[in-house]
Amino acid sequence: MADRTIQELFDLTGKTALITGGSGYLGTAMACALAEAGAQVIVGSRDLSRAEKAAGALPGEGHQGVVLDHMDSEKLNAGFEAALAVSGKVDVLINNGQNPIANDWTDVTHEQFSNQLGNASGYFELARCVRNAAVAGEYSASIVMLGSMYGQVASYPDAYEGVSVASPAAYHALKGGIIHLTRHLAVYWAKEGVRVNCLSPGPFPNAEKAPQKMVERLNKKSPMGRMGASWELKGAVVFLASDASTYMTGQNVTIDGGWTAW
Ligand SMILES: NC(=O)c1ccc[n+]([C@@H]2O[C@H](COP(=O)([O-])OP(=O)(O)OC[C@H]3O[C@@H](n4cnc5c(N)ncnc54)[C@H](OP(=O)(O)O)[C@@H]3O)[C@@H](O)[C@H]2O)c1
């Protein structure tokens, strides 16, 4: 591989990037980052109008929205085919969507727990679609899974007591599993030019939704004394998606203001 400048390495011009949950809080910032770096972005959402609105708001031309529900294999495959049809390839996948769960360890049912783990099934199946298309089309691909600091460390129960649902046990099982699924797929696909890495955000509460009391408690626990802003994931997602990280696969990049460093 020839030596290239730093601008060339981070440039996503000519790449097509699919991001699930791309109209969500962090998804919007990451989709914007990919578009700003030059990619054609395909925004996945369970709702077409939401996907199209988010794609239309991105900087640059040619972005599109597709319906993609990763909790249902048939809908997942239909969404992927729609994304593939846009430009005949998907060079970058950001597995970001998250079907939520509200029940913590106290009352979650077996069925709800299993359903939450279904997010990992969706991440896996969509990653395999991207790998298969890249291998068949003889191009390289970069897959980014969204993990979490809560896939690496335990919850902080005091932050949630009395103000919010605690971070659910099934979510911790899910995110820990996604970080390890990343390693597994990375080694199987490394020689095929398909990289798989994980991006694990720390506390990035959506200011419009998160209870202020909870945020105050989390601020006290954070080494930086503050929450992450959604734009603070932009650099990492472009790094992982682009040729700036061509020798990196199977890794978990944690952006958490130092939370997991304690
Ligand atoms: N915010 C944080 O503090 C934080 C911390 C650590 C990790 N994370 C991770 O970062 C990712 C984004 O989180 P966020 O805070 O941006 O959450 P968010 O605003 O709720 O966005 C999540 C998106 O997932 C999509 N989604 C839900 N069910 C789906 C399904 N079945 N198939 C495909 N997409 C689905 C939704 O989009 P539609 O309704 O349009 O389909 C939603 O916009 C998640 O994986 C989350 O676990 C977030």
mmCIF file of C-alpha atoms and ligand atoms in Angstrom:
data_model
loop_
_atom_site.group_PDB
_atom_site.id
_atom_site.type_symbol
_atom_site.label_atom_id
_atom_site.label_comp_id
_atom_site.label_asym_id
_atom_site.label_seq_id
_atom_site.Cartn_x
_atom_site.Cartn_y
_atom_site.Cartn_z
ATOM 1 C CA MET A 1 0.000 0.000 0.000
ATOM 2 C CA ALA A 2 1.369 3.405 -0.970
ATOM 3 C CA ASP A 3 2.103 6.079 1.591
ATOM 4 C CA ARG A 4 -0.623 8.725 1.703
ATOM 5 C CA THR A 5 -1.158 12.086 3.369
ATOM 6 C CA ILE A 6 -3.261 12.421 6.489
ATOM 7 C CA GLN A 7 -5.955 14.222 4.464
ATOM 8 C CA GLU A 8 -6.098 11.327 1.988
ATOM 9 C CA LEU A 9 -6.272 8.725 4.764
ATOM 10 C CA PHE A 10 -9.310 10.313 6.434
ATOM 11 C CA ASP A 11 -11.048 11.128 3.132
ATOM 12 C CA LEU A 12 -14.202 9.055 2.531
ATOM 13 C CA THR A 13 -14.888 10.410 -0.959
ATOM 14 C CA GLY A 14 -16.217 7.615 -3.182
ATOM 15 C CA LYS A 15 -17.235 5.446 -0.204
ATOM 16 C CA THR A 16 -20.803 4.468 0.583
ATOM 17 C CA ALA A 17 -21.579 4.235 4.289
ATOM 18 C CA LEU A 18 -24.678 2.628 5.804
ATOM 19 C CA ILE A 19 -25.598 3.663 9.341
ATOM 20 C CA THR A 20 -28.459 2.064 11.249
ATOM 21 C CA GLY A 21 -30.418 4.240 13.652
ATOM 22 C CA GLY A 22 -28.919 7.134 11.720
ATOM 23 C CA SER A 23 -31.665 9.523 12.755
ATOM 24 C CA GLY A 24 -31.050 8.943 16.469
ATOM 25 C CA TYR A 25 -29.041 11.087 18.860
ATOM 26 C CA LEU A 26 -25.518 9.742 18.273
ATOM 27 C CA GLY A 27 -26.446 8.395 14.825
ATOM 28 C CA THR A 28 -27.146 11.925 13.567
ATOM 29 C CA ALA A 29 -23.689 13.129 14.637
ATOM 30 C CA MET A 30 -21.903 10.095 13.199
ATOM 31 C CA ALA A 31 -23.831 10.253 9.900
ATOM 32 C CA CYS A 32 -22.897 13.923 9.672
ATOM 33 C CA ALA A 33 -19.221 13.079 10.299
ATOM 34 C CA LEU A 34 -19.213 10.483 7.508
ATOM 35 C CA ALA A 35 -20.885 12.918 5.108
ATOM 36 C CA GLU A 36 -18.466 15.720 6.041
ATOM 37 C CA ALA A 37 -15.575 13.335 5.330
ATOM 38 C CA GLY A 38 -16.973 12.831 1.809
ATOM 39 C CA ALA A 39 -18.985 9.596 2.049
ATOM 40 C CA GLN A 40 -22.330 8.980 0.463
ATOM 41 C CA VAL A 41 -24.421 8.130 3.542
ATOM 42 C CA ILE A 42 -27.354 5.750 3.629
ATOM 43 C CA VAL A 43 -29.406 6.350 6.736
ATOM 44 C CA GLY A 44 -31.271 3.339 8.102
ATOM 45 C CA SER A 45 -34.395 3.745 10.218
ATOM 46 C CA ARG A 46 -37.448 1.624 10.960
ATOM 47 C CA ASP A 47 -39.419 4.494 9.454
ATOM 48 C CA LEU A 48 -38.813 5.655 5.871
ATOM 49 C CA SER A 49 -39.802 9.290 6.387
ATOM 50 C CA ARG A 50 -37.436 9.541 9.378
ATOM 51 C CA ALA A 51 -34.628 7.988 7.326
ATOM 52 C CA GLU A 52 -35.219 10.305 4.362
ATOM 53 C CA LYS A 53 -35.468 13.412 6.544
ATOM 54 C CA ALA A 54 -32.180 12.579 8.290
ATOM 55 C CA ALA A 55 -30.432 11.782 4.995
ATOM 56 C CA GLY A 56 -31.732 15.016 3.450
ATOM 57 C CA ALA A 57 -30.318 17.079 6.328
ATOM 58 C CA LEU A 58 -26.747 15.820 5.794
ATOM 59 C CA PRO A 59 -24.129 17.999 4.097
ATOM 60 C CA GLY A 60 -23.338 17.117 0.484
ATOM 61 C CA GLU A 61 -25.255 15.282 -2.231
ATOM 62 C CA GLY A 62 -26.599 11.775 -2.848
ATOM 63 C CA HIS A 63 -27.443 10.657 0.682
ATOM 64 C CA GLN A 64 -30.465 8.387 0.965
ATOM 65 C CA GLY A 65 -32.728 6.809 3.546
ATOM 66 C CA VAL A 66 -33.745 3.148 3.727
ATOM 67 C CA VAL A 67 -36.078 1.202 5.993
ATOM 68 C CA LEU A 68 -34.005 -1.140 8.132
ATOM 69 C CA ASP A 69 -35.126 -3.005 11.255
ATOM 70 C CA HIS A 70 -32.312 -5.207 12.526
ATOM 71 C CA MET A 71 -34.534 -7.133 14.957
ATOM 72 C CA ASP A 72 -36.278 -8.897 12.074
ATOM 73 C CA SER A 73 -34.187 -10.933 9.630
ATOM 74 C CA GLU A 74 -36.495 -10.415 6.675
ATOM 75 C CA LYS A 75 -36.664 -6.641 7.178
ATOM 76 C CA LEU A 76 -32.906 -6.522 7.810
ATOM 77 C CA ASN A 77 -32.162 -8.264 4.507
ATOM 78 C CA ALA A 78 -34.641 -6.088 2.608
ATOM 79 C CA GLY A 79 -33.033 -2.982 4.142
ATOM 80 C CA PHE A 80 -29.566 -4.144 3.219
ATOM 81 C CA GLU A 81 -30.606 -4.903 -0.388
ATOM 82 C CA ALA A 82 -32.134 -1.413 -0.634
ATOM 83 C CA ALA A 83 -28.883 0.095 0.673
ATOM 84 C CA LEU A 84 -26.786 -2.002 -1.711
ATOM 85 C CA ALA A 85 -28.944 -0.951 -4.650
ATOM 86 C CA VAL A 86 -28.099 2.730 -4.101
ATOM 87 C CA SER A 87 -24.556 2.517 -5.470
ATOM 88 C CA GLY A 88 -23.907 -1.223 -5.834
ATOM 89 C CA LYS A 89 -21.654 -1.401 -2.767
ATOM 90 C CA VAL A 90 -21.500 -0.729 0.957
ATOM 91 C CA ASP A 91 -17.926 0.119 1.972
ATOM 92 C CA VAL A 92 -18.723 1.152 5.526
ATOM 93 C CA LEU A 93 -21.299 -0.139 7.989
ATOM 94 C CA ILE A 94 -22.003 1.586 11.274
ATOM 95 C CA ASN A 95 -24.076 -0.837 13.350
ATOM 96 C CA ASN A 96 -25.509 1.835 15.640
ATOM 97 C CA GLY A 97 -29.266 1.174 16.021
ATOM 98 C CA GLN A 98 -30.469 0.003 19.409
ATOM 99 C CA ASN A 99 -33.865 -1.487 20.110
ATOM 100 C CA PRO A 100 -34.301 -0.240 23.674
ATOM 101 C CA ILE A 101 -35.245 -2.048 26.863
ATOM 102 C CA ALA A 102 -36.745 -0.402 29.924
ATOM 103 C CA ASN A 103 -36.654 -3.285 32.389
ATOM 104 C CA ASP A 104 -33.677 -3.731 34.698
ATOM 105 C CA TRP A 105 -32.654 -6.843 36.686
ATOM 106 C CA THR A 106 -35.541 -6.471 39.116
ATOM 107 C CA ASP A 107 -38.360 -7.243 36.719
ATOM 108 C CA VAL A 108 -37.025 -8.125 33.264
ATOM 109 C CA THR A 109 -38.670 -11.243 31.883
ATOM 110 C CA HIS A 110 -36.831 -14.060 30.117
ATOM 111 C CA GLU A 111 -38.468 -12.999 26.873
ATOM 112 C CA GLN A 112 -37.531 -9.318 27.261
ATOM 113 C CA PHE A 113 -33.929 -10.268 28.086
ATOM 114 C CA SER A 114 -33.668 -12.534 25.024
ATOM 115 C CA ASN A 115 -35.261 -9.864 22.864
ATOM 116 C CA GLN A 116 -32.625 -7.335 23.942
ATOM 117 C CA LEU A 117 -29.876 -9.770 22.942
ATOM 118 C CA GLY A 118 -31.552 -9.837 19.513
ATOM 119 C CA ASN A 119 -29.777 -6.528 18.828
ATOM 120 C CA ALA A 120 -26.537 -8.545 18.655
ATOM 121 C CA SER A 121 -28.146 -10.966 16.188
ATOM 122 C CA GLY A 122 -29.013 -7.964 14.038
ATOM 123 C CA TYR A 123 -25.495 -6.486 14.259
ATOM 124 C CA PHE A 124 -24.058 -9.884 13.291
ATOM 125 C CA GLU A 125 -26.394 -10.524 10.388
ATOM 126 C CA LEU A 126 -25.984 -7.064 8.905
ATOM 127 C CA ALA A 127 -22.194 -7.292 9.266
ATOM 128 C CA ARG A 128 -22.290 -10.616 7.415
ATOM 129 C CA CYS A 129 -24.363 -9.047 4.600
ATOM 130 C CA VAL A 130 -21.721 -6.319 4.238
ATOM 131 C CA ARG A 131 -18.866 -8.858 4.325
ATOM 132 C CA ASN A 132 -20.523 -11.104 1.733
ATOM 133 C CA ALA A 133 -21.188 -8.202 -0.646
ATOM 134 C CA ALA A 134 -17.613 -6.896 -0.251
ATOM 135 C CA VAL A 135 -16.053 -10.310 -0.868
ATOM 136 C CA ALA A 136 -18.308 -10.943 -3.896
ATOM 137 C CA GLY A 137 -17.600 -7.453 -5.256
ATOM 138 C CA GLU A 138 -13.863 -7.693 -4.479
ATOM 139 C CA TYR A 139 -13.637 -4.458 -2.487
ATOM 140 C CA SER A 140 -12.611 -3.819 1.115
ATOM 141 C CA ALA A 141 -15.036 -2.845 3.859
ATOM 142 C CA SER A 142 -14.945 -1.387 7.345
ATOM 143 C CA ILE A 143 -17.556 -2.364 9.897
ATOM 144 C CA VAL A 144 -18.033 -0.416 13.124
ATOM 145 C CA MET A 145 -20.125 -1.870 15.951
ATOM 146 C CA LEU A 146 -21.482 0.409 18.659
ATOM 147 C CA GLY A 147 -20.526 -1.011 22.046
ATOM 148 C CA SER A 148 -20.624 0.919 25.299
ATOM 149 C CA MET A 149 -18.583 1.582 28.415
ATOM 150 C CA TYR A 150 -21.352 -0.513 29.968
ATOM 151 C CA GLY A 151 -20.117 -3.470 27.932
ATOM 152 C CA GLN A 152 -16.848 -3.148 29.853
ATOM 153 C CA VAL A 153 -17.660 -1.985 33.365
ATOM 154 C CA ALA A 154 -20.607 -2.450 35.689
ATOM 155 C CA SER A 155 -23.410 0.027 36.069
ATOM 156 C CA TYR A 156 -23.300 2.834 38.621
ATOM 157 C CA PRO A 157 -26.556 2.182 40.497
ATOM 158 C CA ASP A 158 -26.460 5.355 42.634
ATOM 159 C CA ALA A 159 -26.725 7.524 39.515
ATOM 160 C CA TYR A 160 -30.122 6.103 38.623
ATOM 161 C CA GLU A 161 -31.697 5.568 42.064
ATOM 162 C CA GLY A 162 -35.041 7.361 42.231
ATOM 163 C CA VAL A 163 -34.638 9.323 38.965
ATOM 164 C CA SER A 164 -34.403 6.837 36.114
ATOM 165 C CA VAL A 165 -34.452 3.178 35.162
ATOM 166 C CA ALA A 166 -31.042 1.695 35.996
ATOM 167 C CA SER A 167 -28.923 0.602 33.051
ATOM 168 C CA PRO A 168 -30.497 -2.793 32.351
ATOM 169 C CA ALA A 169 -28.725 -6.126 32.953
ATOM 170 C CA ALA A 170 -29.641 -7.275 29.445
ATOM 171 C CA TYR A 171 -28.016 -4.137 27.968
ATOM 172 C CA HIS A 172 -24.756 -4.955 29.766
ATOM 173 C CA ALA A 173 -24.882 -8.537 28.469
ATOM 174 C CA LEU A 174 -25.620 -7.209 24.983
ATOM 175 C CA LYS A 175 -22.848 -4.625 24.816
ATOM 176 C CA GLY A 176 -20.226 -6.932 26.351
ATOM 177 C CA GLY A 177 -21.227 -9.476 23.723
ATOM 178 C CA ILE A 178 -20.976 -6.955 20.883
ATOM 179 C CA ILE A 179 -17.423 -6.022 21.916
ATOM 180 C CA HIS A 180 -16.436 -9.685 21.823
ATOM 181 C CA LEU A 181 -18.399 -10.424 18.628
ATOM 182 C CA THR A 182 -16.246 -7.693 17.069
ATOM 183 C CA ARG A 183 -13.070 -9.659 17.858
ATOM 184 C CA HIS A 184 -14.533 -12.902 16.559
ATOM 185 C CA LEU A 185 -15.662 -11.536 13.199
ATOM 186 C CA ALA A 186 -12.470 -9.493 12.806
ATOM 187 C CA VAL A 187 -10.193 -12.539 12.795
ATOM 188 C CA TYR A 188 -12.420 -14.533 10.459
ATOM 189 C CA TRP A 189 -12.607 -11.707 7.920
ATOM 190 C CA ALA A 190 -9.172 -10.078 8.304
ATOM 191 C CA LYS A 191 -7.593 -11.739 5.258
ATOM 192 C CA GLU A 192 -10.614 -10.825 3.135
ATOM 193 C CA GLY A 193 -10.087 -7.078 3.531
ATOM 194 C CA VAL A 194 -13.066 -6.680 5.851
ATOM 195 C CA ARG A 195 -12.201 -4.914 9.110
ATOM 196 C CA VAL A 196 -14.441 -4.999 12.178
ATOM 197 C CA ASN A 197 -13.954 -2.625 15.086
ATOM 198 C CA CYS A 198 -16.086 -1.450 17.970
ATOM 199 C CA LEU A 199 -16.728 2.113 19.114
ATOM 200 C CA SER A 200 -17.783 2.283 22.747
ATOM 201 C CA PRO A 201 -19.235 5.571 23.960
ATOM 202 C CA GLY A 202 -19.234 6.437 27.629
ATOM 203 C CA PRO A 203 -21.916 8.744 29.037
ATOM 204 C CA PHE A 204 -23.512 10.737 26.192
ATOM 205 C CA PRO A 205 -26.997 11.443 27.565
ATOM 206 C CA ASN A 206 -29.366 13.177 25.196
ATOM 207 C CA ALA A 207 -29.914 16.563 26.871
ATOM 208 C CA GLU A 208 -33.509 16.641 25.606
ATOM 209 C CA LYS A 209 -34.392 13.355 27.290
ATOM 210 C CA ALA A 210 -32.050 12.572 30.201
ATOM 211 C CA PRO A 211 -33.124 13.531 33.756
ATOM 212 C CA GLN A 212 -30.962 16.420 35.000
ATOM 213 C CA LYS A 213 -30.498 14.785 38.410
ATOM 214 C CA MET A 214 -29.021 11.683 36.793
ATOM 215 C CA VAL A 215 -26.665 13.786 34.659
ATOM 216 C CA GLU A 216 -25.454 15.658 37.772
ATOM 217 C CA ARG A 217 -24.655 12.354 39.483
ATOM 218 C CA LEU A 218 -22.871 10.997 36.399
ATOM 219 C CA ASN A 219 -20.841 14.221 36.136
ATOM 220 C CA LYS A 220 -19.553 13.627 39.655
ATOM 221 C CA LYS A 221 -18.412 10.111 38.716
ATOM 222 C CA SER A 222 -16.683 11.178 35.479
ATOM 223 C CA PRO A 223 -12.932 11.953 35.628
ATOM 224 C CA MET A 224 -13.585 14.918 33.313
ATOM 225 C CA GLY A 225 -16.560 15.993 35.413
ATOM 226 C CA ARG A 226 -18.831 16.242 32.382
ATOM 227 C CA MET A 227 -20.818 14.260 29.825
ATOM 228 C CA GLY A 228 -19.763 13.687 26.234
ATOM 229 C CA ALA A 229 -21.244 15.807 23.443
ATOM 230 C CA SER A 230 -22.414 13.853 20.402
ATOM 231 C CA TRP A 231 -19.861 15.571 18.101
ATOM 232 C CA GLU A 232 -17.102 14.089 20.264
ATOM 233 C CA LEU A 233 -17.656 10.740 18.499
ATOM 234 C CA LYS A 234 -17.150 12.233 15.023
ATOM 235 C CA GLY A 235 -13.373 11.888 14.876
ATOM 236 C CA ALA A 236 -13.363 8.284 16.076
ATOM 237 C CA VAL A 237 -16.053 7.096 13.672
ATOM 238 C CA VAL A 238 -14.291 8.610 10.651
ATOM 239 C CA PHE A 239 -10.981 7.156 11.845
ATOM 240 C CA LEU A 240 -12.478 3.655 12.093
ATOM 241 C CA ALA A 241 -14.424 3.942 8.830
ATOM 242 C CA SER A 242 -11.539 5.300 6.779
ATOM 243 C CA ASP A 243 -8.128 4.200 5.541
ATOM 244 C CA ALA A 244 -6.648 6.015 8.558
ATOM 245 C CA SER A 245 -7.167 2.717 10.418
ATOM 246 C CA THR A 246 -6.278 0.110 7.740
ATOM 247 C CA TYR A 247 -4.014 -1.898 10.108
ATOM 248 C CA MET A 248 -6.607 -2.009 12.869
ATOM 249 C CA THR A 249 -9.222 -4.705 13.335
ATOM 250 C CA GLY A 250 -10.902 -6.481 16.252
ATOM 251 C CA GLN A 251 -10.389 -3.514 18.573
ATOM 252 C CA ASN A 252 -12.633 -1.574 20.896
ATOM 253 C CA VAL A 253 -12.197 2.197 20.988
ATOM 254 C CA THR A 254 -13.655 3.730 24.136
ATOM 255 C CA ILE A 255 -14.634 7.411 24.175
ATOM 256 C CA ASP A 256 -15.760 8.012 27.740
ATOM 257 C CA GLY A 257 -14.068 11.039 29.295
ATOM 258 C CA GLY A 258 -11.913 8.627 31.283
ATOM 259 C CA TRP A 259 -14.795 6.733 32.926
ATOM 260 C CA THR A 260 -13.283 3.240 32.424
ATOM 261 C CA ALA A 261 -9.795 4.462 33.432
ATOM 262 C CA TRP A 262 -10.632 4.588 37.147
HETATM 263 N N1 LIG B 1 -26.085 7.843 24.328
HETATM 264 C C1 LIG B 1 -25.251 7.189 25.117
HETATM 265 O O1 LIG B 1 -24.913 7.659 26.214
HETATM 266 C C2 LIG B 1 -24.669 5.874 24.694
HETATM 267 C C3 LIG B 1 -23.670 5.313 25.487
HETATM 268 C C4 LIG B 1 -23.109 4.110 25.107
HETATM 269 C C5 LIG B 1 -23.538 3.481 23.957
HETATM 270 N N2 LIG B 1 -24.512 4.036 23.206
HETATM 271 C C6 LIG B 1 -24.939 3.333 21.991
HETATM 272 O O2 LIG B 1 -24.916 4.227 20.904
HETATM 273 C C7 LIG B 1 -25.937 3.851 19.965
HETATM 274 C C8 LIG B 1 -26.827 5.057 19.677
HETATM 275 O O3 LIG B 1 -27.426 5.477 20.895
HETATM 276 P P1 LIG B 1 -28.264 6.838 21.018
HETATM 277 O O4 LIG B 1 -27.999 7.380 22.344
HETATM 278 O O5 LIG B 1 -28.049 7.672 19.827
HETATM 279 O O6 LIG B 1 -29.750 6.257 21.033
HETATM 280 P P2 LIG B 1 -31.055 6.737 20.253
HETATM 281 O O7 LIG B 1 -31.096 8.213 20.086
HETATM 282 O O8 LIG B 1 -32.205 6.062 20.936
HETATM 283 O O9 LIG B 1 -30.865 6.086 18.815
HETATM 284 C C9 LIG B 1 -30.969 4.728 18.613
HETATM 285 C C10 LIG B 1 -31.606 4.500 17.273
HETATM 286 O O10 LIG B 1 -31.739 3.082 17.068
HETATM 287 C C11 LIG B 1 -32.759 2.915 16.147
HETATM 288 N N3 LIG B 1 -33.392 1.608 16.340
HETATM 289 C C12 LIG B 1 -34.244 1.224 17.330
HETATM 290 N N4 LIG B 1 -34.663 -0.038 17.118
HETATM 291 C C13 LIG B 1 -34.047 -0.450 15.974
HETATM 292 C C14 LIG B 1 -34.099 -1.650 15.222
HETATM 293 N N5 LIG B 1 -34.878 -2.662 15.611
HETATM 294 N N6 LIG B 1 -33.365 -1.747 14.099
HETATM 295 C C15 LIG B 1 -32.581 -0.701 13.690
HETATM 296 N N7 LIG B 1 -32.515 0.472 14.345
HETATM 297 C C16 LIG B 1 -33.243 0.587 15.478
HETATM 298 C C17 LIG B 1 -33.764 4.046 16.336
HETATM 299 O O11 LIG B 1 -34.022 4.608 15.076
HETATM 300 P P3 LIG B 1 -35.469 4.505 14.365
HETATM 301 O O12 LIG B 1 -36.495 4.687 15.442
HETATM 302 O O13 LIG B 1 -35.420 5.633 13.393
HETATM 303 O O14 LIG B 1 -35.533 3.163 13.722
HETATM 304 C C18 LIG B 1 -33.006 5.075 17.178
HETATM 305 O O15 LIG B 1 -32.960 6.330 16.562
HETATM 306 C C19 LIG B 1 -26.673 2.654 20.586
HETATM 307 O O16 LIG B 1 -26.154 1.462 20.086
HETATM 308 C C20 LIG B 1 -26.350 2.817 22.063
HETATM 309 O O17 LIG B 1 -26.431 1.610 22.773
HETATM 310 C C21 LIG B 1 -25.104 5.213 23.541
#
